[in-house]
Amino acid sequence: EAQVTQNPRYLITVTGKKLTVTCSQNMNHEYMSWYRQDPGLGLRQIYYSMNVEVTDKGDVPEGYKVSRKEKRNFPLILESPSPNQTSLYFCASSVRLAGGPYNEQFFGPGTRLTVL
Amino acid sequence: GEDVEQSLFLSVREGDSSVINCTYTDSSSTYLYWYKQEPGAGLQLLTYIFSNMDMKQDQRLTVLLNKKDKHLSLRIADTQTGDSAIYFCAEKSDRGSTLGRLYFGRGTQLTVWP
């Protein structure tokens, strides 16, 4: 089944304790992205990757890191989490990013993170 | 980033039509999308429209695009309780440095009353 998976689905942690949220897709997609969803603010893009070893900042990258060593995986790293990073996080992928023909973004099920 | 605006809440009675409105700012956007988010789940693409179209119909869904006013709407006919969800409008940027990125509105929470 074609899908985007995220782990963990739920995480409660404390300020300053490094954590990683994994994201994996099995559709051979070039483009992957991380978003955070906060009430009343909708989805905001954190980082995206157009292909292996190519990553770029989205609109709210502060406090986050990513890596894209393999095509299928795009982990989100919080080196020193803070309470304002409490949010619902979504990973997404699509065939490619380039302009031109439409391509659908497929979303993972979300990771609810609470930082105390 | 680009600005995509939509109202936050809409309540309708089962069987009525729902209309969710959205405005966007990037006149060069070639594709506009409606995503649906059900409780506890990720977003799923509901429908999309190419910018040279005025209207697209897909079963109970009708998308209207007014490119001059940069206004997009989603009409759901015969709304059912299963349609209760958050609906996100999104535009795909076709500008240089943000080429291909999606910009989402804040989402409209649709509540359908039996």
Coordinates of N, CA and C in Angstrom, one line a residue:
Chain A
E1 N 0.8 -1.2 0.0 CA 0.0 0.0 0.0 C 0.9 1.2 0.0
A2 N 0.6 2.2 -0.9 CA 1.3 3.4 -1.0 C 1.0 4.3 0.2
Q3 N 2.0 4.7 0.9 CA 1.8 5.5 2.1 C 3.0 6.2 2.6
V4 N 2.7 7.2 3.5 CA 3.7 7.9 4.2 C 3.5 7.6 5.7
T5 N 4.5 7.1 6.3 CA 4.4 6.7 7.7 C 5.3 7.6 8.6
Q6 N 4.8 7.9 9.8 CA 5.5 8.7 10.8 C 5.6 8.0 12.1
N7 N 6.7 8.1 12.8 CA 6.8 7.6 14.1 C 7.7 8.5 15.0
P8 N 7.3 8.7 16.3 CA 6.0 8.1 16.9 C 4.8 8.9 16.5
R9 N 3.6 8.4 16.8 CA 2.4 9.1 16.5 C 2.1 10.1 17.7
Y10 N 2.6 9.8 18.9 CA 2.4 10.6 20.0 C 3.7 10.6 20.8
L11 N 4.0 11.8 21.3 CA 5.3 11.9 22.1 C 5.1 13.1 23.1
I12 N 5.4 12.7 24.3 CA 5.5 13.8 25.4 C 6.9 13.8 25.9
T13 N 7.6 15.0 25.9 CA 8.9 15.0 26.3 C 9.2 16.3 27.1
V14 N 10.4 16.5 27.5 CA 10.7 17.7 28.3 C 11.6 18.6 27.6
T15 N 11.6 19.8 28.0 CA 12.4 20.9 27.4 C 13.9 20.4 27.3
G16 N 14.5 20.6 26.1 CA 15.9 20.3 26.0 C 16.3 18.9 25.6
K17 N 15.4 18.0 25.7 CA 15.8 16.6 25.4 C 15.6 16.3 23.9
K18 N 16.7 16.1 23.2 CA 16.7 15.9 21.8 C 15.8 14.8 21.4
L19 N 15.1 15.0 20.3 CA 14.2 14.0 19.7 C 14.2 14.0 18.2
T20 N 13.8 12.9 17.7 CA 13.7 12.7 16.2 C 12.4 12.1 15.9
V21 N 11.7 12.7 14.9 CA 10.4 12.1 14.4 C 10.8 11.6 13.0
T22 N 10.5 10.3 12.8 CA 10.9 9.7 11.5 C 9.7 9.8 10.5
C23 N 10.1 9.9 9.3 CA 9.1 9.9 8.2 C 9.6 9.0 7.1
S24 N 8.8 8.2 6.5 CA 9.2 7.3 5.4 C 8.1 7.2 4.4
Q25 N 8.5 7.2 3.1 CA 7.4 7.0 2.1 C 7.9 5.9 1.2
N26 N 6.9 5.1 0.7 CA 7.3 3.9 -0.2 C 6.8 4.1 -1.6
M27 N 6.8 5.4 -2.1 CA 6.3 5.7 -3.4 C 7.4 6.2 -4.3
N28 N 8.6 6.2 -3.9 CA 9.7 6.7 -4.7 C 9.6 8.1 -5.0
H29 N 9.0 8.9 -4.1 CA 8.8 10.3 -4.4 C 10.1 11.1 -4.2
E30 N 10.3 12.1 -5.0 CA 11.4 13.0 -4.9 C 11.3 14.0 -3.8
Y31 N 10.1 14.5 -3.7 CA 9.8 15.7 -2.8 C 9.2 15.2 -1.5
M32 N 9.8 15.7 -0.4 CA 9.3 15.5 0.9 C 9.3 16.8 1.7
S33 N 8.4 16.8 2.7 CA 8.2 18.1 3.4 C 7.7 17.8 4.8
W34 N 8.0 18.7 5.7 CA 7.5 18.7 7.1 C 6.6 20.0 7.3
Y35 N 5.4 19.8 7.9 CA 4.6 20.9 8.3 C 4.2 20.8 9.8
R36 N 3.9 21.9 10.4 CA 3.3 21.8 11.7 C 1.9 22.5 11.6
Q37 N 1.0 21.9 12.4 CA -0.4 22.4 12.4 C -0.7 22.9 13.8
D38 N -1.1 24.1 13.9 CA -1.5 24.7 15.1 C -2.9 25.4 15.0
P39 N -3.6 25.3 16.1 CA -5.0 25.8 16.0 C -5.1 27.3 15.5
G40 N -5.9 27.5 14.5 CA -6.1 28.9 14.0 C -5.0 29.3 13.1
L41 N -3.9 28.5 12.9 CA -2.8 28.9 12.1 C -2.7 28.1 10.8
G42 N -3.4 27.0 10.8 CA -3.3 26.1 9.6 C -2.0 25.4 9.6
L43 N -1.6 25.0 8.4 CA -0.3 24.3 8.2 C 0.8 25.3 7.8
R44 N 1.9 25.1 8.4 CA 3.0 26.0 8.1 C 4.2 25.0 7.8
Q45 N 4.9 25.3 6.7 CA 6.0 24.4 6.3 C 7.2 24.7 7.1
I46 N 7.9 23.6 7.5 CA 9.1 23.8 8.3 C 10.3 23.6 7.5
Y47 N 10.4 22.5 6.8 CA 11.5 22.2 5.9 C 11.0 21.4 4.7
Y48 N 11.7 21.4 3.6 CA 11.3 20.5 2.5 C 12.6 20.1 1.8
S49 N 12.4 19.0 1.0 CA 13.6 18.4 0.3 C 13.1 18.0 -1.1
M50 N 13.9 18.5 -2.0 CA 13.5 18.3 -3.4 C 14.1 17.0 -3.9
N51 N 15.1 16.5 -3.2 CA 15.7 15.2 -3.6 C 16.7 14.8 -2.5
V52 N 17.4 13.7 -2.7 CA 18.4 13.2 -1.7 C 19.5 14.3 -1.6
E53 N 19.9 14.6 -0.4 CA 20.9 15.6 0.0 C 20.5 17.0 -0.4
V54 N 19.3 17.3 -0.8 CA 18.9 18.6 -1.1 C 17.7 19.0 -0.1
T55 N 18.0 19.9 0.8 CA 17.0 20.4 1.7 C 16.9 21.9 1.7
D56 N 15.8 22.4 2.1 CA 15.7 23.9 2.2 C 14.6 24.3 3.2
K57 N 14.8 25.5 3.7 CA 13.9 26.0 4.8 C 12.6 26.4 4.2
G58 N 11.6 26.1 5.1 CA 10.2 26.5 4.8 C 10.0 27.9 5.4
D59 N 8.8 28.0 6.0 CA 8.4 29.3 6.6 C 8.8 29.4 8.1
V60 N 8.9 28.2 8.8 CA 9.1 28.3 10.2 C 10.2 27.2 10.6
P61 N 11.5 27.4 10.1 CA 12.5 26.4 10.3 C 13.2 26.5 11.6
E62 N 13.0 27.6 12.4 CA 13.8 27.8 13.6 C 13.6 26.7 14.6
G63 N 14.7 26.1 15.1 CA 14.5 25.1 16.1 C 14.5 23.7 15.6
Y64 N 14.5 23.5 14.3 CA 14.4 22.2 13.6 C 15.6 21.9 12.7
K65 N 15.8 20.7 12.5 CA 16.8 20.2 11.5 C 16.2 19.1 10.8
V66 N 16.7 18.8 9.6 CA 16.3 17.7 8.8 C 17.5 17.1 8.1
S67 N 17.3 15.9 7.6 CA 18.3 15.3 6.7 C 17.6 14.5 5.7
R68 N 18.3 14.3 4.5 CA 17.7 13.4 3.5 C 18.9 12.6 2.8
K69 N 19.2 11.6 3.6 CA 20.3 10.7 3.1 C 19.8 9.7 2.2
E70 N 18.6 9.3 2.3 CA 18.0 8.3 1.4 C 16.7 8.9 0.9
K71 N 16.3 8.4 -0.3 CA 15.1 9.0 -0.9 C 13.8 8.8 -0.1
R72 N 13.7 7.6 0.6 CA 12.5 7.3 1.2 C 12.3 7.9 2.6
N73 N 13.4 8.4 3.2 CA 13.3 8.9 4.6 C 13.7 10.4 4.8
F74 N 12.9 11.0 5.7 CA 13.1 12.4 5.9 C 12.9 12.7 7.3
P75 N 13.8 12.5 8.2 CA 13.6 12.7 9.6 C 13.6 14.1 10.0
L76 N 12.8 14.5 11.0 CA 12.7 15.8 11.6 C 13.4 15.7 13.0
I77 N 14.4 16.6 13.2 CA 15.1 16.6 14.4 C 14.9 17.8 15.2
L78 N 14.6 17.7 16.5 CA 14.5 18.8 17.4 C 15.7 18.6 18.4
E79 N 16.7 19.4 18.2 CA 17.9 19.3 19.0 C 17.7 19.7 20.5
S80 N 16.9 20.7 20.7 CA 16.6 21.2 22.1 C 15.2 21.7 22.1
P81 N 14.2 20.8 22.2 CA 12.8 21.1 22.1 C 12.4 22.2 23.2
S82 N 11.5 23.0 22.8 CA 10.9 24.0 23.7 C 9.4 23.9 23.7
P83 N 8.7 24.4 24.7 CA 7.3 24.3 24.8 C 6.6 24.9 23.5
N84 N 7.2 25.9 22.9 CA 6.5 26.5 21.7 C 6.6 25.6 20.5
Q85 N 7.2 24.4 20.6 CA 7.2 23.4 19.6 C 6.2 22.4 19.8
T86 N 5.4 22.5 20.8 CA 4.3 21.6 21.0 C 3.3 21.9 19.9
S87 N 3.0 20.8 19.1 CA 2.2 21.0 17.9 C 1.9 19.6 17.3
L88 N 1.1 19.6 16.2 CA 0.9 18.4 15.4 C 1.7 18.5 14.2
Y89 N 2.5 17.5 13.9 CA 3.5 17.6 12.8 C 3.1 16.6 11.7
F90 N 3.1 17.0 10.5 CA 2.8 16.2 9.4 C 4.0 16.2 8.4
C91 N 4.3 15.0 7.9 CA 5.2 14.7 6.9 C 4.4 14.5 5.6
A92 N 4.9 15.0 4.5 CA 4.2 14.8 3.2 C 5.2 14.5 2.1
S93 N 4.7 13.9 1.0 CA 5.6 13.6 -0.1 C 4.8 13.8 -1.4
S94 N 5.6 14.1 -2.5 CA 4.9 14.1 -3.8 C 6.0 13.7 -4.8
V95 N 5.5 13.4 -6.0 CA 6.4 12.9 -7.0 C 7.5 13.8 -7.3
R96 N 7.2 15.1 -7.5 CA 8.3 16.1 -7.6 C 7.7 17.5 -7.2
L97 N 8.6 18.4 -7.1 CA 8.2 19.8 -6.7 C 8.0 20.7 -7.8
A98 N 8.7 20.5 -8.9 CA 8.8 21.5 -10.0 C 7.4 22.0 -10.5
G99 N 7.4 23.2 -11.0 CA 6.3 23.7 -11.6 C 5.8 22.9 -12.8
G100 N 4.6 23.1 -13.3 CA 4.2 22.3 -14.4 C 3.0 21.5 -14.0
P101 N 3.0 20.2 -14.4 CA 1.8 19.4 -14.1 C 1.6 19.2 -12.6
Y102 N 0.3 19.2 -12.4 CA -0.1 19.0 -11.0 C 0.5 17.7 -10.4
N103 N 0.8 17.8 -9.1 CA 1.1 16.5 -8.4 C 0.6 16.6 -7.0
E104 N 0.0 15.6 -6.6 CA -0.7 15.5 -5.3 C 0.4 15.3 -4.2
Q105 N 0.1 16.0 -3.1 CA 1.0 15.7 -1.9 C 0.2 14.7 -1.0
F106 N 1.0 13.6 -0.6 CA 0.4 12.6 0.3 C 0.9 12.9 1.7
F107 N 0.0 12.9 2.6 CA 0.4 13.2 4.0 C 0.4 12.0 4.9
G108 N 1.3 12.0 5.8 CA 1.4 11.0 6.9 C 0.2 11.2 7.9
P109 N 0.1 10.4 8.9 CA -1.0 10.5 9.8 C -0.8 11.5 10.9
G110 N 0.4 12.0 11.0 CA 0.6 13.1 12.0 C 1.3 12.6 13.3
T111 N 2.1 13.4 13.9 CA 2.7 13.2 15.2 C 2.4 14.3 16.1
R112 N 1.7 13.9 17.2 CA 1.3 14.9 18.2 C 2.4 15.0 19.2
L113 N 3.1 16.1 19.3 CA 4.2 16.4 20.2 C 3.9 17.3 21.3
T114 N 4.2 17.0 22.5 CA 4.0 17.9 23.6 C 5.3 18.0 24.3
V115 N 5.8 19.3 24.5 CA 7.0 19.6 25.1 C 6.7 20.3 26.4
L116 N 7.1 19.6 27.5 CA 6.8 20.2 28.9 C 7.9 21.1 29.4
Chain B
G1 N 5.7 34.2 2.6 CA 4.9 33.2 1.9 C 3.7 33.8 1.3
E2 N 3.0 33.0 0.6 CA 1.7 33.5 0.0 C 0.6 33.5 1.1
D3 N -0.4 34.3 0.8 CA -1.5 34.4 1.7 C -2.7 33.7 1.2
V4 N -3.2 32.8 1.9 CA -4.4 32.0 1.6 C -5.4 32.2 2.7
E5 N -6.5 32.8 2.5 CA -7.5 33.1 3.5 C -8.8 32.3 3.4
Q6 N -9.3 31.8 4.5 CA -10.6 31.1 4.5 C -11.2 31.3 5.8
S7 N -12.5 31.2 5.9 CA -13.2 31.4 7.2 C -12.9 30.1 8.0
L8 N -13.0 30.3 9.3 CA -12.6 29.2 10.2 C -13.7 28.1 10.5
F9 N -14.9 28.6 10.4 CA -16.0 27.7 10.8 C -17.2 27.8 9.9
L10 N -17.9 26.6 9.7 CA -19.1 26.6 8.9 C -20.0 25.5 9.5
S11 N -21.2 25.8 9.8 CA -22.2 24.8 10.2 C -23.3 24.7 9.3
V12 N -23.7 23.4 8.9 CA -24.9 23.3 8.0 C -25.7 22.1 8.5
R13 N -26.9 22.0 8.1 CA -27.8 20.9 8.4 C -27.6 19.8 7.3
E14 N -27.7 18.6 7.8 CA -27.6 17.4 6.9 C -28.6 17.6 5.7
G15 N -28.1 17.4 4.5 CA -28.9 17.5 3.3 C -28.8 18.8 2.6
D16 N -28.4 19.8 3.4 CA -28.2 21.1 2.7 C -26.9 21.2 2.0
S17 N -26.7 22.2 1.2 CA -25.4 22.4 0.5 C -24.5 23.2 1.4
S18 N -23.2 22.9 1.3 CA -22.1 23.7 2.0 C -21.3 24.4 1.0
V19 N -20.9 25.6 1.3 CA -20.0 26.4 0.5 C -18.9 26.9 1.3
I20 N -17.7 26.5 1.0 CA -16.5 27.0 1.7 C -15.7 27.9 0.7
N21 N -15.4 29.1 1.2 CA -14.8 30.0 0.4 C -13.3 30.2 0.7
C22 N -12.5 30.7 -0.3 CA -11.1 30.9 -0.1 C -10.6 32.0 -1.0
T23 N -9.7 32.8 -0.5 CA -9.1 33.8 -1.4 C -7.6 33.6 -1.3
Y24 N -6.9 33.8 -2.4 CA -5.4 33.6 -2.5 C -4.8 34.9 -3.1
T25 N -3.5 34.9 -3.0 CA -2.8 36.2 -3.5 C -2.0 36.0 -4.7
D26 N -1.5 34.7 -5.0 CA -0.6 34.5 -6.1 C -1.3 34.3 -7.4
S27 N -1.3 35.4 -8.2 CA -2.1 35.3 -9.5 C -1.4 34.3 -10.5
S28 N -0.1 34.0 -10.2 CA 0.5 33.0 -11.1 C 0.3 31.6 -10.7
S29 N -0.5 31.3 -9.7 CA -0.7 29.9 -9.3 C -1.4 29.2 -10.4
T30 N -0.8 28.0 -10.7 CA -1.5 27.2 -11.8 C -2.4 26.2 -11.3
Y31 N -2.2 25.8 -10.0 CA -3.1 24.8 -9.5 C -3.6 25.2 -8.1
L32 N -4.9 25.0 -7.8 CA -5.4 25.3 -6.5 C -6.1 24.0 -6.0
Y33 N -6.1 23.8 -4.8 CA -6.4 22.5 -4.2 C -7.4 22.6 -3.0
W34 N -8.2 21.6 -2.8 CA -8.9 21.4 -1.6 C -8.5 20.1 -1.0
Y35 N -8.0 20.2 0.3 CA -7.6 19.0 1.1 C -8.7 18.9 2.2
K36 N -8.9 17.6 2.6 CA -9.8 17.3 3.7 C -9.0 16.7 4.8
Q37 N -9.3 17.1 6.0 CA -8.7 16.5 7.2 C -9.7 16.0 8.1
E38 N -9.9 14.7 8.2 CA -10.8 14.1 9.2 C -10.1 14.0 10.6
P39 N -10.9 13.9 11.6 CA -10.4 13.9 13.0 C -9.3 12.9 13.2
G40 N -8.2 13.3 13.7 CA -7.1 12.3 14.0 C -6.3 11.8 12.8
A41 N -6.5 12.4 11.7 CA -5.9 11.9 10.4 C -5.1 13.0 9.7
G42 N -4.3 12.6 8.8 CA -3.6 13.6 8.0 C -4.5 14.1 6.9
L43 N -4.0 15.0 6.1 CA -4.7 15.6 5.0 C -4.8 14.7 3.8
Q44 N -6.0 14.7 3.1 CA -6.1 14.0 1.9 C -6.6 14.9 0.8
L45 N -6.1 14.8 -0.4 CA -6.5 15.6 -1.5 C -8.0 15.3 -1.8
L46 N -8.8 16.3 -1.8 CA -10.2 16.1 -2.2 C -10.4 16.4 -3.7
T47 N -9.9 17.5 -4.1 CA -10.1 17.9 -5.5 C -9.1 19.0 -5.8
Y48 N -8.9 19.3 -7.1 CA -8.1 20.4 -7.5 C -8.6 21.0 -8.7
I49 N -8.2 22.2 -9.1 CA -8.6 22.8 -10.3 C -7.4 23.5 -10.9
F50 N -7.3 23.4 -12.2 CA -6.2 24.1 -13.0 C -6.7 25.5 -13.2
S51 N -5.8 26.4 -13.3 CA -6.1 27.8 -13.3 C -6.8 28.3 -14.5
N52 N -6.8 27.5 -15.6 CA -7.5 28.0 -16.8 C -8.9 27.5 -16.9
M53 N -9.4 26.9 -15.7 CA -10.7 26.4 -15.6 C -11.5 27.3 -14.7
D54 N -12.8 27.5 -15.0 CA -13.7 28.2 -14.1 C -14.4 27.3 -13.1
M55 N -14.7 26.1 -13.5 CA -15.5 25.2 -12.7 C -15.0 23.8 -12.9
K56 N -15.1 23.0 -11.9 CA -14.9 21.6 -12.0 C -15.9 20.9 -11.1
Q57 N -16.5 19.9 -11.7 CA -17.5 19.1 -10.9 C -17.1 17.7 -10.7
D58 N -17.2 17.2 -9.6 CA -16.9 15.8 -9.3 C -17.9 15.2 -8.3
Q59 N -18.9 14.6 -8.8 CA -20.0 14.0 -8.0 C -20.6 15.1 -7.1
R60 N -20.5 15.0 -5.8 CA -21.2 16.1 -5.0 C -20.4 17.3 -4.9
L61 N -19.2 17.3 -5.4 CA -18.3 18.5 -5.2 C -18.3 19.4 -6.4
T62 N -18.4 20.7 -6.2 CA -18.2 21.6 -7.3 C -17.2 22.7 -6.9
V63 N -16.2 22.9 -7.7 CA -15.2 23.9 -7.4 C -15.4 25.0 -8.4
L64 N -15.4 26.2 -7.9 CA -15.6 27.4 -8.7 C -14.3 28.3 -8.5
L65 N -13.8 28.7 -9.6 CA -12.6 29.6 -9.6 C -12.9 30.9 -10.3
N66 N -12.7 32.0 -9.6 CA -12.7 33.3 -10.1 C -11.3 33.9 -10.1
K67 N -10.6 33.7 -11.2 CA -9.2 34.1 -11.2 C -9.0 35.6 -11.1
K68 N -9.9 36.3 -11.6 CA -9.8 37.8 -11.6 C -9.8 38.3 -10.1
D69 N -10.7 37.7 -9.3 CA -10.8 38.1 -7.9 C -10.0 37.2 -7.0
K70 N -9.3 36.2 -7.6 CA -8.5 35.2 -6.8 C -9.4 34.6 -5.7
H71 N -10.5 34.1 -6.1 CA -11.4 33.5 -5.2 C -11.8 32.1 -5.7
L72 N -11.7 31.2 -4.7 CA -11.9 29.8 -4.9 C -13.0 29.3 -4.0
S73 N -14.0 28.5 -4.4 CA -15.0 28.0 -3.5 C -15.2 26.5 -3.8
L74 N -15.6 25.9 -2.7 CA -15.9 24.4 -2.7 C -17.3 24.3 -2.3
R75 N -18.2 23.7 -3.2 CA -19.6 23.5 -2.8 C -19.7 22.0 -2.7
I76 N -20.3 21.6 -1.5 CA -20.6 20.2 -1.3 C -22.2 20.1 -1.3
A77 N -22.7 19.3 -2.3 CA -24.1 19.2 -2.3 C -24.6 18.0 -1.4
D78 N -25.8 18.2 -0.9 CA -26.4 17.1 -0.1 C -25.4 16.7 1.0
T79 N -25.0 17.7 1.8 CA -23.9 17.4 2.8 C -24.4 16.4 3.8
Q80 N -23.4 15.5 4.2 CA -23.7 14.4 5.1 C -22.9 14.6 6.4
T81 N -23.3 13.9 7.4 CA -22.5 14.0 8.7 C -21.1 13.5 8.5
G82 N -20.8 12.6 7.5 CA -19.5 12.1 7.2 C -18.6 13.2 6.6
D83 N -19.2 14.3 6.1 CA -18.5 15.4 5.5 C -17.9 16.3 6.6
S84 N -18.3 16.1 7.8 CA -17.7 16.9 8.9 C -16.2 16.7 9.0
A85 N -15.5 17.8 8.8 CA -14.0 17.7 8.8 C -13.5 19.1 8.7
I86 N -12.1 19.2 8.6 CA -11.5 20.5 8.3 C -11.1 20.5 6.8
Y87 N -11.5 21.6 6.1 CA -11.2 21.7 4.7 C -10.1 22.8 4.5
F88 N -9.1 22.4 3.8 CA -8.0 23.3 3.6 C -7.9 23.7 2.1
C89 N -7.9 25.0 1.9 CA -7.6 25.5 0.5 C -6.1 25.6 0.4
A90 N -5.5 25.4 -0.8 CA -4.1 25.5 -1.0 C -3.8 25.9 -2.4
E91 N -2.7 26.7 -2.5 CA -2.3 27.1 -3.9 C -0.9 26.7 -4.1
K92 N -0.6 26.4 -5.3 CA 0.8 25.9 -5.6 C 1.5 27.1 -6.3
S93 N 2.6 27.5 -5.6 CA 3.4 28.7 -6.1 C 4.1 28.3 -7.4
D94 N 4.1 29.3 -8.3 CA 4.8 29.1 -9.5 C 5.9 30.2 -9.7
R95 N 6.2 30.8 -8.5 CA 7.2 31.9 -8.5 C 8.6 31.3 -8.3
G96 N 9.6 32.0 -8.8 CA 11.0 31.5 -8.8 C 11.4 30.7 -7.5
S97 N 11.7 31.4 -6.4 CA 12.3 30.7 -5.3 C 11.3 29.8 -4.6
T98 N 10.1 30.0 -4.8 CA 9.1 29.1 -4.1 C 8.4 28.2 -5.0
L99 N 9.0 28.0 -6.2 CA 8.3 27.2 -7.2 C 7.9 25.8 -6.7
G100 N 6.6 25.5 -6.9 CA 6.1 24.2 -6.6 C 5.6 24.1 -5.1
R101 N 6.0 25.0 -4.2 CA 5.5 24.8 -2.8 C 4.1 25.1 -2.7
L102 N 3.5 24.4 -1.8 CA 2.0 24.6 -1.5 C 1.9 25.5 -0.3
Y103 N 0.9 26.4 -0.4 CA 0.6 27.3 0.7 C -0.8 27.1 1.1
F104 N -1.0 26.8 2.4 CA -2.3 26.4 2.9 C -3.0 27.5 3.6
G105 N -4.3 27.5 3.5 CA -5.1 28.4 4.4 C -5.2 27.8 5.8
R106 N -5.9 28.5 6.7 CA -6.0 28.0 8.0 C -6.9 26.9 8.2
G107 N -7.7 26.6 7.2 CA -8.7 25.5 7.4 C -10.0 25.9 7.8
T108 N -11.1 25.4 7.3 CA -12.5 25.6 7.7 C -13.0 24.4 8.3
Q109 N -13.4 24.5 9.6 CA -14.0 23.4 10.3 C -15.5 23.3 9.9
L110 N -15.9 22.3 9.1 CA -17.3 22.1 8.7 C -17.9 21.1 9.7
T111 N -19.0 21.6 10.3 CA -19.8 20.8 11.2 C -21.2 20.5 10.5
V112 N -21.6 19.3 10.4 CA -22.8 18.9 9.8 C -23.7 18.4 10.9
W113 N -24.9 19.1 11.1 CA -25.9 18.7 12.1 C -26.9 17.8 11.5
P114 N -27.3 16.7 12.2 CA -28.3 15.7 11.7 C -29.7 16.3 11.7

